[in-house]
PDB file of N, CA, C and O in Angstrom:
ATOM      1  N   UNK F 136     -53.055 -30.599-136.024  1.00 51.00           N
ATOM      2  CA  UNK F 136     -54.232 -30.349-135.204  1.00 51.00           C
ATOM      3  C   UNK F 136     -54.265 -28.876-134.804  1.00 51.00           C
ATOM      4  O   UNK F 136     -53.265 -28.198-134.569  1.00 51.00           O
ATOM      5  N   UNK F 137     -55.586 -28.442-134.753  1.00 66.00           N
ATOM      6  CA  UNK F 137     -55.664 -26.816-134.324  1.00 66.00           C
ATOM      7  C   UNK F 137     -55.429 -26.663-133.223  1.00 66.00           C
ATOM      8  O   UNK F 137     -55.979 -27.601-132.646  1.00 66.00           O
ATOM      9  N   UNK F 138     -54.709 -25.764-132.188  1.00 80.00           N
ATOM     10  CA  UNK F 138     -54.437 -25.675-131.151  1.00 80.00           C
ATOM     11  C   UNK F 138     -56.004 -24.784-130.460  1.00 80.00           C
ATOM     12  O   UNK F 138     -56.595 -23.858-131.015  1.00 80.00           O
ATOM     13  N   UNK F 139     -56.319 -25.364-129.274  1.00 92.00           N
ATOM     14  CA  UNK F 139     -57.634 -25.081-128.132  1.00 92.00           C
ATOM     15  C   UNK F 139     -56.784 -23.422-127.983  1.00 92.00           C
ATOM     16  O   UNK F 139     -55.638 -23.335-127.542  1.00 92.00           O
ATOM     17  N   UNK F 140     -57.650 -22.143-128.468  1.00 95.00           N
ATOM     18  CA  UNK F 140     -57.531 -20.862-127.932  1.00 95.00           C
ATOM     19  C   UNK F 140     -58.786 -20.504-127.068  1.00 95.00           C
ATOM     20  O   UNK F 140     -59.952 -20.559-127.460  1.00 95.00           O
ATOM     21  N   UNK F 141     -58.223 -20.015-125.453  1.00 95.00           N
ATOM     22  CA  UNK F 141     -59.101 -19.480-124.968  1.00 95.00           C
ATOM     23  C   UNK F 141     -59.168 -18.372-124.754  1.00 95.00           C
ATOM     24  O   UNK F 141     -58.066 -18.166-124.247  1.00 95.00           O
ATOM     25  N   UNK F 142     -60.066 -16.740-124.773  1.00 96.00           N
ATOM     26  CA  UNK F 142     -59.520 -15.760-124.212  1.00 96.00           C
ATOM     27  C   UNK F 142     -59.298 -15.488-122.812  1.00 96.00           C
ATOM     28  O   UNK F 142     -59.863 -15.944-121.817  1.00 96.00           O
ATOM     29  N   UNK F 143     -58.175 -14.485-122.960  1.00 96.00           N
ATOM     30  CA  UNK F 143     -58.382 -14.386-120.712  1.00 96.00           C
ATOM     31  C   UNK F 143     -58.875 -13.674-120.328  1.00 96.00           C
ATOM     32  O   UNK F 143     -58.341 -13.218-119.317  1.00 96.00           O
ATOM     33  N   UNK F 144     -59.751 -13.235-120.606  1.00 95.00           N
ATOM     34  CA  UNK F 144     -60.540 -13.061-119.856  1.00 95.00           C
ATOM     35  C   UNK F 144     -62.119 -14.091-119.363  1.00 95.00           C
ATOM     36  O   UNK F 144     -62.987 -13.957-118.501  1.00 95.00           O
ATOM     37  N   UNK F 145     -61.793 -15.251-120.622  1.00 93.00           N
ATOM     38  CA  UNK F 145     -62.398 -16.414-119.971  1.00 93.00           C
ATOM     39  C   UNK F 145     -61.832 -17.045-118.864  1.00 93.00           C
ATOM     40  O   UNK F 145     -62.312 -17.483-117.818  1.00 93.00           O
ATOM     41  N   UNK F 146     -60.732 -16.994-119.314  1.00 93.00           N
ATOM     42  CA  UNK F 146     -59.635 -17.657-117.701  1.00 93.00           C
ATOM     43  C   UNK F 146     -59.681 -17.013-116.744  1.00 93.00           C
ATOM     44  O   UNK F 146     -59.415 -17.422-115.614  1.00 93.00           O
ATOM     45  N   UNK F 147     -60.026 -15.901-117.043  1.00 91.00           N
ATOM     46  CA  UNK F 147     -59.843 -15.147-115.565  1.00 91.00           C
ATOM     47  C   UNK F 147     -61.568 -15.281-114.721  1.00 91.00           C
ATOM     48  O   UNK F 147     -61.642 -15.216-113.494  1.00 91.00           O
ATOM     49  N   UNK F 148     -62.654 -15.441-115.479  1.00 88.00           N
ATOM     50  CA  UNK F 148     -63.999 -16.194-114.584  1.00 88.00           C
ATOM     51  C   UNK F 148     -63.619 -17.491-114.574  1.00 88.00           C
ATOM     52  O   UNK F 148     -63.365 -17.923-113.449  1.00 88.00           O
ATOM     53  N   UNK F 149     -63.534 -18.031-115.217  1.00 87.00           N
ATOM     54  CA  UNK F 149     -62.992 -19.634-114.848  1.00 87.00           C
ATOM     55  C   UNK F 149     -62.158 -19.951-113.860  1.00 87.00           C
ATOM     56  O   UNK F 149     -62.322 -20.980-113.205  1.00 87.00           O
ATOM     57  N   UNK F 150     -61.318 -19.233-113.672  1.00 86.00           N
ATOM     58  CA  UNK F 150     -60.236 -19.339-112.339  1.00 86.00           C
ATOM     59  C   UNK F 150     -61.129 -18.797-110.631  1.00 86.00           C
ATOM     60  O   UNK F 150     -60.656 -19.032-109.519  1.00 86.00           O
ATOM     61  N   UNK F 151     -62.807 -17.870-110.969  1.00 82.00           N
ATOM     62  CA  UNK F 151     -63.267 -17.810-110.210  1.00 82.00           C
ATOM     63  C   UNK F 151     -64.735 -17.741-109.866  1.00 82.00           C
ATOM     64  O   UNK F 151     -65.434 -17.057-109.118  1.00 82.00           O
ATOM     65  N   UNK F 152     -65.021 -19.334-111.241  1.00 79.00           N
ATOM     66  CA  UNK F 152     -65.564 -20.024-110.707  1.00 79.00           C
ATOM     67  C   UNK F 152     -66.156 -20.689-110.147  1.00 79.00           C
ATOM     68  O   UNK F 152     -65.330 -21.391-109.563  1.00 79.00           O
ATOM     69  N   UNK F 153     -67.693 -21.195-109.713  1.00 77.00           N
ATOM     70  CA  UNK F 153     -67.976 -22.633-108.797  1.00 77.00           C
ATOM     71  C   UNK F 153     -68.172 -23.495-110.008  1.00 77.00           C
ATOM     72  O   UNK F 153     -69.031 -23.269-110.861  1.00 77.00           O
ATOM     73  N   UNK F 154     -67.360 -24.458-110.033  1.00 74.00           N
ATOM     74  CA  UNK F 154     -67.928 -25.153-110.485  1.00 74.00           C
ATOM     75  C   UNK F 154     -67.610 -26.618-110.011  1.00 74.00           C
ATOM     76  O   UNK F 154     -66.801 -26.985-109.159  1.00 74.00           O
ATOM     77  N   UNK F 155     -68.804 -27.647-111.102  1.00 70.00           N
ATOM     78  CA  UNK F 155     -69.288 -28.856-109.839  1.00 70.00           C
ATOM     79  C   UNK F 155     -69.638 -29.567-111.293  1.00 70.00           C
ATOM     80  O   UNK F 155     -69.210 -29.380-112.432  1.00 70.00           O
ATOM     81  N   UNK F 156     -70.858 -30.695-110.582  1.00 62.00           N
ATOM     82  CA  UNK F 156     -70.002 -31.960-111.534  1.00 62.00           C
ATOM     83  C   UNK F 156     -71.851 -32.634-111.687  1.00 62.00           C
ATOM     84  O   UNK F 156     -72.400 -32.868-110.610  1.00 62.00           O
ATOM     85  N   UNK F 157     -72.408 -32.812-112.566  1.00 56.00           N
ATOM     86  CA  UNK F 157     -73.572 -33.531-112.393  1.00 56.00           C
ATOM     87  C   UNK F 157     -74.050 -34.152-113.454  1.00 56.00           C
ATOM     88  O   UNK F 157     -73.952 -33.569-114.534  1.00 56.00           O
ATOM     89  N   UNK F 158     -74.846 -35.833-113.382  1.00 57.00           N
ATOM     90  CA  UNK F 158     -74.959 -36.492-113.793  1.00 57.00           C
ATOM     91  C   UNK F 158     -74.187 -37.201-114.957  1.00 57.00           C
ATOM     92  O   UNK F 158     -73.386 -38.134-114.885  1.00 57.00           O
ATOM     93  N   UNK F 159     -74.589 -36.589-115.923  1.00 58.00           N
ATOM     94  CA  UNK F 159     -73.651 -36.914-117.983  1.00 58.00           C
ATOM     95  C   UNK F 159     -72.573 -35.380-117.690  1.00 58.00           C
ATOM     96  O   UNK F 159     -71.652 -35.098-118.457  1.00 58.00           O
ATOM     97  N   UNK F 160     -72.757 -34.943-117.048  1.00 59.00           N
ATOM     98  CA  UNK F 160     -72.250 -33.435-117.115  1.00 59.00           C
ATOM     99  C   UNK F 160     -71.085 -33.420-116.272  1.00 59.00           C
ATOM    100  O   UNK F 160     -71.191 -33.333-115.048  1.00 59.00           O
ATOM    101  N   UNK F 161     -69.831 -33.511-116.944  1.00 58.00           N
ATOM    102  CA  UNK F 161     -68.783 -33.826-116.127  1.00 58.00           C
ATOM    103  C   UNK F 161     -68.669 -32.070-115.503  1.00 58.00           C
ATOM    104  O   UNK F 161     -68.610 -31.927-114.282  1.00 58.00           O
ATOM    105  N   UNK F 162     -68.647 -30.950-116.314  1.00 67.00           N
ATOM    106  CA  UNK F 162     -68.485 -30.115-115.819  1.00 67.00           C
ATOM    107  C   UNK F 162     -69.820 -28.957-115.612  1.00 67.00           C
ATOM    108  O   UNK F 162     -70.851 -29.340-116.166  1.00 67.00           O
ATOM    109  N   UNK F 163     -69.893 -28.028-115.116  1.00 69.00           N
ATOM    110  CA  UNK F 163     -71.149 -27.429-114.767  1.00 69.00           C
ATOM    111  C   UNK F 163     -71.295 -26.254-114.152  1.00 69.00           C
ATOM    112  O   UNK F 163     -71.532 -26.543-112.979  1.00 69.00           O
ATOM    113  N   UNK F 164     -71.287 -24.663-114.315  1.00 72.00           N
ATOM    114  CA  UNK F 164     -71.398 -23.837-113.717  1.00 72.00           C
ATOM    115  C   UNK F 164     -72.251 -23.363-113.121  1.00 72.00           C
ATOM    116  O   UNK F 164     -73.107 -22.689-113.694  1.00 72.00           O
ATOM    117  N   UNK F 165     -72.274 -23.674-111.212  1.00 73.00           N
ATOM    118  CA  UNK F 165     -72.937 -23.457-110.753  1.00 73.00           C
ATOM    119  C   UNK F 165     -73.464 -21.841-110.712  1.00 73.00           C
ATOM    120  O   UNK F 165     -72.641 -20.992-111.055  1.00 73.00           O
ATOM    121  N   UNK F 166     -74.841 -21.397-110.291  1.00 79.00           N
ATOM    122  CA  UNK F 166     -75.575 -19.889-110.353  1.00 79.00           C
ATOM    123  C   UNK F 166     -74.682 -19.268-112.084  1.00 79.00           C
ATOM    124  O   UNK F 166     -74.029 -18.253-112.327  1.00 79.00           O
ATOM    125  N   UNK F 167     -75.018 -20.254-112.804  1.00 80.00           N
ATOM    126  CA  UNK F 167     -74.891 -19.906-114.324  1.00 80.00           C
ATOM    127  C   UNK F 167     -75.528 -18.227-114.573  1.00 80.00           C
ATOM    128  O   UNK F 167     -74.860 -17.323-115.074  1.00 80.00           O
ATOM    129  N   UNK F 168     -76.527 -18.134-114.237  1.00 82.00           N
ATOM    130  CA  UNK F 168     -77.500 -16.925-114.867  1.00 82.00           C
ATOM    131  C   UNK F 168     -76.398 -15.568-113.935  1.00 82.00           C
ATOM    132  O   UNK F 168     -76.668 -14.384-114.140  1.00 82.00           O
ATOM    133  N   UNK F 169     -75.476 -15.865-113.178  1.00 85.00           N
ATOM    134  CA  UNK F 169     -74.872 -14.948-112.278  1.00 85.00           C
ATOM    135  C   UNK F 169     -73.933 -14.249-113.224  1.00 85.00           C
ATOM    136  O   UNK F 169     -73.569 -13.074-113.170  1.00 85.00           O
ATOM    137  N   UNK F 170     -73.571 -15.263-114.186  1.00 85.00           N
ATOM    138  CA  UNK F 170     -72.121 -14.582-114.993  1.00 85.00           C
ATOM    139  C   UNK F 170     -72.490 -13.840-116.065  1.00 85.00           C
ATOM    140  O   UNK F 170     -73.703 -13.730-116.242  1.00 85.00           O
ATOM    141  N   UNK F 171     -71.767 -13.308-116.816  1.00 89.00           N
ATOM    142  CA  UNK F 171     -72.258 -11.990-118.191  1.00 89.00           C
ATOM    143  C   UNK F 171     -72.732 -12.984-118.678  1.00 89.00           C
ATOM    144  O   UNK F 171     -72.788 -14.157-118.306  1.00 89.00           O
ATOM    145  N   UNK F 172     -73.328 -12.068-120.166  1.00 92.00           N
ATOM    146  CA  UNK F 172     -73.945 -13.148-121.009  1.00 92.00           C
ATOM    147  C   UNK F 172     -72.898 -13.624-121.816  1.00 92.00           C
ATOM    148  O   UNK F 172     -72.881 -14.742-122.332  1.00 92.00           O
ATOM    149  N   UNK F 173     -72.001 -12.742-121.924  1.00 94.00           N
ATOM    150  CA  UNK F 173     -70.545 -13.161-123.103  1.00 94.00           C
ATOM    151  C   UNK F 173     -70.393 -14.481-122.299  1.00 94.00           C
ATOM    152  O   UNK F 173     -70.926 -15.554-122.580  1.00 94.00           O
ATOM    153  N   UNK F 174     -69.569 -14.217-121.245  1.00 90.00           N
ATOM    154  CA  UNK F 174     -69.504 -15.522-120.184  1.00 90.00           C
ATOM    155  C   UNK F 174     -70.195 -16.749-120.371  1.00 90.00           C
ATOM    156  O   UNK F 174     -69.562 -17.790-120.550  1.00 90.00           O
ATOM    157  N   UNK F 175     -71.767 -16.716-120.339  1.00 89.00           N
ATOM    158  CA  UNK F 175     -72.438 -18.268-120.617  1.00 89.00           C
ATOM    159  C   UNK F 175     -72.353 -18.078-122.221  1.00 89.00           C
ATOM    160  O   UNK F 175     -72.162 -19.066-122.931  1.00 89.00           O
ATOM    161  N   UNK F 176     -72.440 -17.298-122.555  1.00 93.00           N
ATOM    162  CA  UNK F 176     -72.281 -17.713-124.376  1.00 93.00           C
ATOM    163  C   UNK F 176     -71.037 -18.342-124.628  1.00 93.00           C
ATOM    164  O   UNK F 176     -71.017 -19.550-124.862  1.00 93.00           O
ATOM    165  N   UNK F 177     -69.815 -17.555-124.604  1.00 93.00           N
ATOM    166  CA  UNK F 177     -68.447 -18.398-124.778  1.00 93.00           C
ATOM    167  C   UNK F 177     -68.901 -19.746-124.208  1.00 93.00           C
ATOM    168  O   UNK F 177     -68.999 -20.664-125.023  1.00 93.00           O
ATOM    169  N   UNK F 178     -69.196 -19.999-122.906  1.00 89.00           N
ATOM    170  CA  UNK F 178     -69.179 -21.281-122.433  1.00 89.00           C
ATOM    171  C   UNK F 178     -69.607 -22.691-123.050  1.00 89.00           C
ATOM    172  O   UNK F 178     -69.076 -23.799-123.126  1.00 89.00           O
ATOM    173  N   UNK F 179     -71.171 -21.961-123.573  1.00 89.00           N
ATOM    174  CA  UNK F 179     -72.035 -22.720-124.207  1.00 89.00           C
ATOM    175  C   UNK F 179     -71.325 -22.961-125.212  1.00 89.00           C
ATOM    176  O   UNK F 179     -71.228 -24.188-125.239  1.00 89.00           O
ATOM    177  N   UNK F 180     -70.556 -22.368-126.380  1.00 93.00           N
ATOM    178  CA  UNK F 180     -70.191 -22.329-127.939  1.00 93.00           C
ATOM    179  C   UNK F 180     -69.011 -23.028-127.917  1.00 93.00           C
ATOM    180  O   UNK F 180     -68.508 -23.662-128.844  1.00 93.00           O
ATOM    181  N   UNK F 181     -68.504 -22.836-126.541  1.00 92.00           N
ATOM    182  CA  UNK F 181     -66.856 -23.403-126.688  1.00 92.00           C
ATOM    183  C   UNK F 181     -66.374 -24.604-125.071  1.00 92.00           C
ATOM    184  O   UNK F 181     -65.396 -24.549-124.326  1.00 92.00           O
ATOM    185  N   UNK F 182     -67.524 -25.519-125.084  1.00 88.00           N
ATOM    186  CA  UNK F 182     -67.750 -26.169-123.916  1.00 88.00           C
ATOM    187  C   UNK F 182     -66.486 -27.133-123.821  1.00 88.00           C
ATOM    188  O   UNK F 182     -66.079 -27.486-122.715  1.00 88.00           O
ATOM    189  N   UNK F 183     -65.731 -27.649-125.264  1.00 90.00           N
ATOM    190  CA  UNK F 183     -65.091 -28.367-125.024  1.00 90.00           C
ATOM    191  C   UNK F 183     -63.447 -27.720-124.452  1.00 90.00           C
ATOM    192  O   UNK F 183     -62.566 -28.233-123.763  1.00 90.00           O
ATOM    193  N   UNK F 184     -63.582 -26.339-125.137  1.00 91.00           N
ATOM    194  CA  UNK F 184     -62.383 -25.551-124.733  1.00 91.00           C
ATOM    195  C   UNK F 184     -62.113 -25.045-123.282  1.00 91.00           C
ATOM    196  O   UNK F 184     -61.081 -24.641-122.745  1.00 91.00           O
ATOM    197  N   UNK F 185     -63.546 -25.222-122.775  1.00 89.00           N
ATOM    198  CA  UNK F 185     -63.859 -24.489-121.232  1.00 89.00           C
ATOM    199  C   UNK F 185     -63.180 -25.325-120.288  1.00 89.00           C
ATOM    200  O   UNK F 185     -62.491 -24.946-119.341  1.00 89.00           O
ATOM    201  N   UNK F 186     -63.537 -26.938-120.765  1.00 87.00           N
ATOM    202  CA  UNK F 186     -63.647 -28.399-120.291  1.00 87.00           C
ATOM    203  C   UNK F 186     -61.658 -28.646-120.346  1.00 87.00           C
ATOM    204  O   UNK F 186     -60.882 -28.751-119.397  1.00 87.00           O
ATOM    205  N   UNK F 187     -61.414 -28.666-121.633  1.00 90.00           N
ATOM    206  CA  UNK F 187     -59.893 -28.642-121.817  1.00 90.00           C
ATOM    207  C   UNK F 187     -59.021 -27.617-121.103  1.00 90.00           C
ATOM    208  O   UNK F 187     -57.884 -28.023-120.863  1.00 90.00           O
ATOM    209  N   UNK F 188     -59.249 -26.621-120.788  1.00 90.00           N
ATOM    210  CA  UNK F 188     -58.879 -25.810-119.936  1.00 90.00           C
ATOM    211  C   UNK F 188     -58.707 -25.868-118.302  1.00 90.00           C
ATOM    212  O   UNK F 188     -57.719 -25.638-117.604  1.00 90.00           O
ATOM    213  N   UNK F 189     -60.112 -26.282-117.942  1.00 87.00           N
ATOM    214  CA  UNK F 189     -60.380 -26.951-116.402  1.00 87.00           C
ATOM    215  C   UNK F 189     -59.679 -27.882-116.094  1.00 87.00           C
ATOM    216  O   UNK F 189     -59.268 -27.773-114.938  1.00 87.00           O
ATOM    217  N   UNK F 190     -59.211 -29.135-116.825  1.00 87.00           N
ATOM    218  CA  UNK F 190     -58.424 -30.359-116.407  1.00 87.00           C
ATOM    219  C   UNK F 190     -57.151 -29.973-116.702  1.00 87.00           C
ATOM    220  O   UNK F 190     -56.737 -29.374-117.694  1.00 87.00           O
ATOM    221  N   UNK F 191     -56.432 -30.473-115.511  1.00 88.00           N
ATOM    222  CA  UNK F 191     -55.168 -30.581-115.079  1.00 88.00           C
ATOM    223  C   UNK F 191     -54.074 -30.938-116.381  1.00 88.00           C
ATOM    224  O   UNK F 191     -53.162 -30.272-116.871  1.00 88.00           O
ATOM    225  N   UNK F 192     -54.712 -32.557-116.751  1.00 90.00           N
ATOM    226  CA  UNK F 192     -54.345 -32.912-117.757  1.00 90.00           C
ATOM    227  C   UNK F 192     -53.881 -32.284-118.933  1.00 90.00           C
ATOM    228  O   UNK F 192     -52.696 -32.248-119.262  1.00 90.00           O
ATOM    229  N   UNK F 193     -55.011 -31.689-119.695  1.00 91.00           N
ATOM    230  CA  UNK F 193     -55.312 -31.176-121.084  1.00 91.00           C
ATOM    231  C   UNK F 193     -55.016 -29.711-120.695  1.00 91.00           C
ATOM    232  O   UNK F 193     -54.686 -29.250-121.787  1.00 91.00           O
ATOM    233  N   UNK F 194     -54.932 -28.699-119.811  1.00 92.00           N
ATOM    234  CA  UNK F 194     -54.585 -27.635-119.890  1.00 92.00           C
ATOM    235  C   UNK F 194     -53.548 -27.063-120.728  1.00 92.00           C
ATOM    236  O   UNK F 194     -53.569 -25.912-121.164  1.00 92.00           O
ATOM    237  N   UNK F 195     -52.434 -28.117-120.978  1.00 92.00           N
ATOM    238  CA  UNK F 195     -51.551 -27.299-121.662  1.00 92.00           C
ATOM    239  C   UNK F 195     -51.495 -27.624-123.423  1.00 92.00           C
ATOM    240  O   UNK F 195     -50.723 -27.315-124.331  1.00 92.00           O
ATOM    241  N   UNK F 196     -52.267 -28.107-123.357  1.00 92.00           N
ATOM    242  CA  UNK F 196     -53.036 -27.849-124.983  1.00 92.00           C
ATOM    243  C   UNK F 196     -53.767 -26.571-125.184  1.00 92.00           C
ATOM    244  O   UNK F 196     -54.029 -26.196-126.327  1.00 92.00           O
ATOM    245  N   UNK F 197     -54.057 -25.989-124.304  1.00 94.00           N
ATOM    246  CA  UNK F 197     -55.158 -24.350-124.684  1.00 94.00           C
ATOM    247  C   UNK F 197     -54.323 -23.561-124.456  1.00 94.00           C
ATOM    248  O   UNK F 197     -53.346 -23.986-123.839  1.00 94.00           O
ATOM    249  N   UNK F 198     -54.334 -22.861-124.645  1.00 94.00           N
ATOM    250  CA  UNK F 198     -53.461 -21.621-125.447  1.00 94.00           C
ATOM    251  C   UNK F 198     -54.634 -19.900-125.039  1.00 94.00           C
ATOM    252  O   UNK F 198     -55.701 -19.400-125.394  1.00 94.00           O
ATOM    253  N   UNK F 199     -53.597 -19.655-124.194  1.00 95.00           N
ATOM    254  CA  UNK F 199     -54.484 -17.995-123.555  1.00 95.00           C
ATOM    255  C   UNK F 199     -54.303 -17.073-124.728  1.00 95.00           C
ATOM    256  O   UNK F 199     -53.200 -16.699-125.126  1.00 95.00           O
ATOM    257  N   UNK F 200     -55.393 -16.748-125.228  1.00 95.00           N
ATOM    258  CA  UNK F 200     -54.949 -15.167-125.949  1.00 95.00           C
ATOM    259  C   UNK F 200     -55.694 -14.349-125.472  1.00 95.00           C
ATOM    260  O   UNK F 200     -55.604 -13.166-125.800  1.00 95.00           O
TER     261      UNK F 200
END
């Protein structure tokens, strides 16, 4: 299996963050339009890596580069 790479400097907005939780949408960045555009682009392209990253659980499957 391919190992989840995130860059850190995604981790490093992700670590600050709002985020919240709505409807089908387990995860969700609140004032979205606030962050770069790299920022919502990575997010959008790599939602499941963003998602695997955020949980406690699955974090140590992603891999910082």
């Amino acid at each position: 299996m391919e190992s989840l790479q995130i860059p850190n400097w995604v981790v490093k907005e992700l670590e600050s963050a709002s985020i919240g939780s709505h409807g089908n949408c387990p995860r969700f960045l609140r004032s979205f339009e606030s962050y770069s555009k790299e920022f919502q682009s990575f997010w959008l392209n790599n939602y499941g890596i963003c998602n695997a990253w955020l949980n406690p659980l699955t974090r140590k499957f992603v891999e910082v580069i």
